[in-house]
PDB file of C-alpha atoms in Angstrom:
ATOM      1  CA  MET A  16     118.029  77.698 105.364  1.00 55.00           C
ATOM      2  CA  ASN A  17     119.935  79.377 108.315  1.00 56.00           C
ATOM      3  CA  TRP A  18     118.879  83.183 108.239  1.00 55.00           C
ATOM      4  CA  GLU A  19     121.144  84.183 111.085  1.00 60.00           C
ATOM      5  CA  GLU A  20     124.073  82.919 108.993  1.00 59.00           C
ATOM      6  CA  LYS A  21     122.900  84.754 105.929  1.00 54.00           C
ATOM      7  CA  GLU A  22     122.044  87.748 107.966  1.00 58.00           C
ATOM      8  CA  SER A  23     125.636  87.843 109.412  1.00 57.00           C
ATOM      9  CA  ASN A  24     126.902  87.833 105.672  1.00 57.00           C
ATOM     10  CA  VAL A  25     125.149  91.132 105.207  1.00 57.00           C
ATOM     11  CA  ASP A  26     127.401  94.077 105.340  1.00 58.00           C
ATOM     12  CA  THR A  27     124.950  97.013 107.289  1.00 56.00           C
ATOM     13  CA  SER A  28     127.924  99.334 108.032  1.00 60.00           C
ATOM     14  CA  ALA A  29     126.733 101.569 105.038  1.00 61.00           C
ATOM     15  CA  LEU A  30     123.059 101.713 106.446  1.00 66.00           C
ATOM     16  CA  THR A  31     121.912 104.287 108.776  1.00 74.00           C
ATOM     17  CA  ASP A  32     120.065 103.152 111.908  1.00 76.00           C
ATOM     18  CA  TYR A  33     116.864 104.242 110.130  1.00 76.00           C
ATOM     19  CA  GLU A  34     117.517 102.288 107.213  1.00 73.00           C
ATOM     20  CA  SER A  35     118.607  99.218 109.243  1.00 71.00           C
ATOM     21  CA  GLY A  36     115.461  99.467 111.460  1.00 74.00           C
ATOM     22  CA  LEU A  37     113.323  99.787 108.282  1.00 71.00           C
ATOM     23  CA  LEU A  38     114.829  96.869 106.768  1.00 73.00           C
ATOM     24  CA  LYS A  39     114.633  94.669 109.720  1.00 76.00           C
ATOM     25  CA  GLU A  40     110.766  95.776 110.125  1.00 75.00           C
ATOM     26  CA  ARG A  41     110.195  94.686 106.229  1.00 72.00           C
ATOM     27  CA  ALA A  42     111.801  91.312 107.124  1.00 73.00           C
ATOM     28  CA  LYS A  43     109.707  90.803 109.791  1.00 71.00           C
ATOM     29  CA  SER A  44     106.312  91.336 107.927  1.00 65.00           C
ATOM     30  CA  LEU A  45     107.651  89.303 104.661  1.00 65.00           C
ATOM     31  CA  ALA A  46     108.331  86.457 107.154  1.00 66.00           C
ATOM     32  CA  VAL A  47     104.389  85.956 107.633  1.00 58.00           C
ATOM     33  CA  PRO A  48     102.847  83.124 105.673  1.00 55.00           C
ATOM     34  CA  PHE A  49     100.489  83.980 102.980  1.00 52.00           C
ATOM     35  CA  ILE A  50      96.896  83.352 103.518  1.00 50.00           C
ATOM     36  CA  THR A  51      94.418  82.610 100.595  1.00 51.00           C
ATOM     37  CA  ASP A  52      91.090  84.454 100.164  1.00 50.00           C
ATOM     38  CA  SER A  53      89.021  81.366 101.297  1.00 50.00           C
ATOM     39  CA  LEU A  54      90.831  80.988 104.845  1.00 60.00           C
ATOM     40  CA  GLN A  55      90.601  84.942 105.762  1.00 62.00           C
ATOM     41  CA  GLN A  56      88.278  85.232 108.768  1.00 86.00           C
ATOM     42  CA  ASN A  57      88.100  89.021 108.800  1.00 88.00           C
ATOM     43  CA  PRO A  58      88.520  90.190 104.942  1.00 91.00           C
ATOM     44  CA  ILE A  59      88.720  93.620 103.840  1.00 92.00           C
ATOM     45  CA  ASP A  60      88.918  94.996 100.061  1.00 95.00           C
ATOM     46  CA  ILE A  61      91.846  97.200  99.449  1.00 94.00           C
ATOM     47  CA  LEU A  62      93.214  99.175  96.450  1.00 96.00           C
ATOM     48  CA  GLU A  63      96.909  98.608  96.357  1.00 96.00           C
ATOM     49  CA  PHE A  64      99.076 101.168  94.567  1.00 94.00           C
ATOM     50  CA  PHE A  65     102.566 102.559  94.611  1.00 91.00           C
ATOM     51  CA  LEU A  66     103.958 105.724  96.115  1.00 87.00           C
ATOM     52  CA  SER A  67     107.850 106.261  95.882  1.00 85.00           C
ATOM     53  CA  GLY A  68     108.602 102.539  95.363  1.00 85.00           C
ATOM     54  CA  GLU A  69     106.650 101.595  98.362  1.00 88.00           C
ATOM     55  CA  ARG A  70     103.237  99.821  98.211  1.00 92.00           C
ATOM     56  CA  TYR A  71     100.486 101.316 100.089  1.00 93.00           C
ATOM     57  CA  ALA A  72      96.556 100.544 100.085  1.00 95.00           C
ATOM     58  CA  LEU A  73      93.265 102.153 100.942  1.00 95.00           C
ATOM     59  CA  PRO A  74      90.108 100.504 101.921  1.00 96.00           C
ATOM     60  CA  MET A  75      87.872 100.166  98.825  1.00 96.00           C
ATOM     61  CA  GLN A  76      84.889 101.610 101.114  1.00 95.00           C
ATOM     62  CA  TYR A  77      86.537 104.831 100.263  1.00 95.00           C
ATOM     63  CA  VAL A  78      87.491 104.676  96.879  1.00 96.00           C
ATOM     64  CA  ARG A  79      85.185 105.984  94.224  1.00 95.00           C
ATOM     65  CA  GLU A  80      87.349 105.712  91.418  1.00 93.00           C
ATOM     66  CA  VAL A  81      90.531 105.358  89.818  1.00 95.00           C
ATOM     67  CA  THR A  82      91.409 107.606  86.510  1.00 91.00           C
ATOM     68  CA  LEU A  83      94.537 108.844  84.634  1.00 90.00           C
ATOM     69  CA  LEU A  84      95.850 112.555  85.918  1.00 88.00           C
ATOM     70  CA  ARG A  85      94.774 114.606  83.206  1.00 87.00           C
ATOM     71  CA  HIS A  86      94.673 118.718  82.757  1.00 89.00           C
ATOM     72  CA  LEU A  87      95.935 119.280  86.434  1.00 91.00           C
ATOM     73  CA  SER A  88      95.316 123.191  87.094  1.00 92.00           C
ATOM     74  CA  PRO A  89      97.799 124.249  90.000  1.00 91.00           C
ATOM     75  CA  LEU A  90      96.094 126.210  92.653  1.00 88.00           C
ATOM     76  CA  PRO A  91      98.114 129.288  93.873  1.00 89.00           C
ATOM     77  CA  GLY A  92      98.298 129.718  97.612  1.00 88.00           C
ATOM     78  CA  THR A  93      98.030 126.198  98.630  1.00 89.00           C
ATOM     79  CA  PRO A  94     100.389 123.748 100.582  1.00 89.00           C
ATOM     80  CA  ASP A  95     102.937 122.081  98.462  1.00 88.00           C
ATOM     81  CA  PHE A  96     101.163 118.648  98.990  1.00 90.00           C
ATOM     82  CA  ILE A  97      97.851 120.097  97.126  1.00 91.00           C
ATOM     83  CA  LEU A  98      98.922 119.562  93.352  1.00 91.00           C
ATOM     84  CA  GLY A  99      95.797 121.538  92.160  1.00 91.00           C
ATOM     85  CA  ILE A 100      92.495 120.526  90.739  1.00 93.00           C
ATOM     86  CA  ILE A 101      90.928 118.539  87.912  1.00 92.00           C
ATOM     87  CA  ASN A 102      87.570 118.430  86.209  1.00 92.00           C
ATOM     88  CA  VAL A 103      86.100 114.892  86.368  1.00 91.00           C
ATOM     89  CA  ARG A 104      82.920 114.574  84.532  1.00 89.00           C
ATOM     90  CA  GLY A 105      81.909 118.124  85.298  1.00 90.00           C
ATOM     91  CA  LYS A 106      82.965 117.880  88.907  1.00 91.00           C
ATOM     92  CA  ILE A 107      86.077 119.684  90.227  1.00 92.00           C
ATOM     93  CA  ILE A 108      88.169 117.558  92.594  1.00 92.00           C
ATOM     94  CA  SER A 109      91.508 118.581  94.446  1.00 92.00           C
ATOM     95  CA  VAL A 110      94.631 116.302  93.851  1.00 93.00           C
ATOM     96  CA  THR A 111      96.646 115.807  96.827  1.00 91.00           C
ATOM     97  CA  ASP A 112     100.061 114.150  96.613  1.00 90.00           C
ATOM     98  CA  LEU A 113     100.748 112.087  99.509  1.00 89.00           C
ATOM     99  CA  ARG A 114     104.178 111.596  98.809  1.00 88.00           C
ATOM    100  CA  VAL A 115     104.895 115.108  99.913  1.00 88.00           C
ATOM    101  CA  PHE A 116     102.496 115.102 102.761  1.00 87.00           C
ATOM    102  CA  PHE A 117     103.887 111.820 104.109  1.00 84.00           C
ATOM    103  CA  HIS A 118     107.451 113.349 103.648  1.00 82.00           C
ATOM    104  CA  LEU A 119     108.508 110.499 101.044  1.00 81.00           C
ATOM    105  CA  PRO A 120     110.839 111.102  98.126  1.00 78.00           C
ATOM    106  CA  ARG A 121     109.266 113.312  95.436  1.00 74.00           C
ATOM    107  CA  LYS A 122     108.877 112.149  91.949  1.00 71.00           C
ATOM    108  CA  GLY A 123     108.301 114.119  88.619  1.00 68.00           C
ATOM    109  CA  LEU A 124     104.506 113.618  87.210  1.00 67.00           C
ATOM    110  CA  SER A 125     104.272 111.743  84.156  1.00 64.00           C
ATOM    111  CA  ASP A 126     101.452 110.605  81.684  1.00 54.00           C
ATOM    112  CA  TYR A 127     101.386 107.373  83.677  1.00 62.00           C
ATOM    113  CA  ASN A 128     100.381 108.883  86.984  1.00 83.00           C
ATOM    114  CA  LYS A 129      96.900 107.692  88.386  1.00 90.00           C
ATOM    115  CA  ILE A 130      94.573 109.410  90.466  1.00 92.00           C
ATOM    116  CA  ILE A 131      92.475 107.532  93.185  1.00 95.00           C
ATOM    117  CA  ILE A 132      89.241 109.549  93.982  1.00 95.00           C
ATOM    118  CA  LEU A 133      88.432 109.034  97.681  1.00 94.00           C
ATOM    119  CA  SER A 134      84.806 109.757  98.632  1.00 93.00           C
ATOM    120  CA  GLY A 135      83.399 109.586 102.245  1.00 90.00           C
ATOM    121  CA  LYS A 136      82.522 111.541 105.318  1.00 84.00           C
ATOM    122  CA  GLY A 137      81.289 114.407 103.321  1.00 87.00           C
ATOM    123  CA  MET A 138      84.348 114.769 101.671  1.00 88.00           C
ATOM    124  CA  GLU A 139      85.698 114.019  98.103  1.00 91.00           C
ATOM    125  CA  TYR A 140      89.213 114.532  96.555  1.00 90.00           C
ATOM    126  CA  ALA A 141      91.855 112.816  94.592  1.00 94.00           C
ATOM    127  CA  VAL A 142      95.338 111.349  95.825  1.00 93.00           C
ATOM    128  CA  LEU A 143      98.185 110.914  93.430  1.00 92.00           C
ATOM    129  CA  ALA A 144      99.424 107.251  92.941  1.00 92.00           C
ATOM    130  CA  ASP A 145     102.480 106.355  90.960  1.00 89.00           C
ATOM    131  CA  GLN A 146     101.088 103.129  89.864  1.00 90.00           C
ATOM    132  CA  VAL A 147      97.769 101.376  90.589  1.00 94.00           C
ATOM    133  CA  ALA A 148      98.304  97.483  91.409  1.00 93.00           C
ATOM    134  CA  GLY A 149      94.752  96.724  91.788  1.00 93.00           C
ATOM    135  CA  VAL A 150      92.125  95.487  94.430  1.00 96.00           C
ATOM    136  CA  LYS A 151      92.680  92.391  96.562  1.00 94.00           C
ATOM    137  CA  SER A 152      91.344  91.168  99.559  1.00 94.00           C
ATOM    138  CA  MET A 153      93.547  90.745 102.643  1.00 93.00           C
ATOM    139  CA  ASP A 154      92.726  89.432 106.121  1.00 92.00           C
ATOM    140  CA  LEU A 155      92.638  92.532 108.856  1.00 92.00           C
ATOM    141  CA  ASN A 156      93.707  89.812 111.437  1.00 91.00           C
ATOM    142  CA  LEU A 157      97.241  89.826 109.495  1.00 91.00           C
ATOM    143  CA  LEU A 158      97.368  93.594 109.660  1.00 89.00           C
ATOM    144  CA  SER A 159     100.349  94.607 112.492  1.00 88.00           C
ATOM    145  CA  HIS A 160     101.076  97.866 113.828  1.00 86.00           C
ATOM    146  CA  PRO A 161     103.000 100.437 111.854  1.00 78.00           C
ATOM    147  CA  PRO A 162     106.774 100.287 112.495  1.00 74.00           C
ATOM    148  CA  ASP A 163     108.249 102.394 115.397  1.00 70.00           C
ATOM    149  CA  ILE A 164     110.805 103.375 113.025  1.00 66.00           C
ATOM    150  CA  LEU A 165     108.016 105.839 111.463  1.00 60.00           C
ATOM    151  CA  ARG A 166     107.354 109.042 112.894  1.00 59.00           C
ATOM    152  CA  GLY A 167     105.260 111.985 112.313  1.00 57.00           C
ATOM    153  CA  THR A 168     102.478 112.548 109.599  1.00 59.00           C
ATOM    154  CA  GLU A 169     103.160 109.296 107.757  1.00 67.00           C
ATOM    155  CA  LYS A 170     102.616 107.205 111.015  1.00 71.00           C
ATOM    156  CA  ASP A 171      99.454 109.079 112.197  1.00 77.00           C
ATOM    157  CA  PHE A 172      97.746 108.244 109.093  1.00 85.00           C
ATOM    158  CA  LEU A 173      98.801 104.452 108.910  1.00 87.00           C
ATOM    159  CA  SER A 174      96.313 101.998 109.810  1.00 88.00           C
ATOM    160  CA  GLY A 175      99.109  99.230 109.776  1.00 89.00           C
ATOM    161  CA  VAL A 176     101.076  96.841 107.661  1.00 90.00           C
ATOM    162  CA  PHE A 177     100.107  93.670 106.013  1.00 92.00           C
ATOM    163  CA  PRO A 178     102.487  91.232 104.711  1.00 90.00           C
ATOM    164  CA  GLY A 179     104.286  92.011 101.381  1.00 85.00           C
ATOM    165  CA  PRO A 180     104.529  94.569 102.881  1.00 89.00           C
ATOM    166  CA  VAL A 181     101.652  96.743 101.800  1.00 92.00           C
ATOM    167  CA  ILE A 182     100.861  99.645 104.096  1.00 91.00           C
ATOM    168  CA  LEU A 183      97.213 100.396 104.807  1.00 93.00           C
ATOM    169  CA  ILE A 184      96.320 104.038 105.014  1.00 91.00           C
ATOM    170  CA  ASN A 185      93.391 105.066 107.408  1.00 90.00           C
ATOM    171  CA  ALA A 186      91.196 106.553 104.439  1.00 91.00           C
ATOM    172  CA  GLU A 187      88.707 107.958 107.060  1.00 90.00           C
ATOM    173  CA  LEU A 188      91.290 110.138 109.144  1.00 87.00           C
ATOM    174  CA  LEU A 189      92.683 111.132 105.543  1.00 86.00           C
ATOM    175  CA  LEU A 190      89.206 112.374 104.619  1.00 87.00           C
ATOM    176  CA  THR A 191      88.568 114.578 107.507  1.00 86.00           C
ATOM    177  CA  ASP A 192      91.885 115.934 108.141  1.00 81.00           C
ATOM    178  CA  LYS A 193      91.631 119.620 107.914  1.00 80.00           C
ATOM    179  CA  ARG A 194      95.119 120.240 106.294  1.00 74.00           C
ATOM    180  CA  LEU A 195      93.736 118.336 103.214  1.00 71.00           C
ATOM    181  CA  ILE A 196      90.675 120.160 102.661  1.00 69.00           C
ATOM    182  CA  VAL A 197      90.828 122.919  99.788  1.00 63.00           C
ATOM    183  CA  GLN A 198      88.528 125.848 100.535  1.00 60.00           C
ATOM    184  CA  SER A 199      88.553 129.145  98.514  1.00 51.00           C
ATOM    185  CA  SER A 200      88.816 130.810 101.774  1.00 49.00           C
ATOM    186  CA  ALA A 201      91.872 129.458 102.421  1.00 46.00           C
ATOM    187  CA  ILE A 202      93.594 129.916  99.165  1.00 45.00           C
ATOM    188  CA  ARG A 203      96.325 133.223  99.266  1.00 46.00           C
ATOM    189  CA  ILE A 204      97.062 134.718  96.196  1.00 40.00           C
TER     190      ILE A 204
END
């Protein structure tokens, strides 16, 4: 198949430079051949989930559990990306909306939203997911750098992009970032 010919048939005049660059980066990552688990040289287990229609992943070593979002209590005086707190088996856990933190399009909450409870580096909190796809093994050798088109908060917290594309979040950095730590002294009422 002649991809150059196909590309010339696509009308990109309605796209911004950002959108056009993003589509080209996605096309590059999709062009990488699929490798089965048995051929992986540097495997990592990841939890794949969706945020604003994009596929993201977190290393399983930082995922404690996945559960439904229930009984969310808002916390006044916290940043917009802190949705509130929940009680999970007697433990109070803050819930962060990465869509807001990464400046992605917002979407309302539903009964189908899941939370991913992260744990590590002496921290534990939950992040909201629109949908959870499941656990899979990926080869770290296939991880490419985040696209140059990304900037700001989102790019700082990305380890890279797997073919698919699946965006790998740096969970260690996420767990240690002071902006995501909810402390009672920081809450302004």
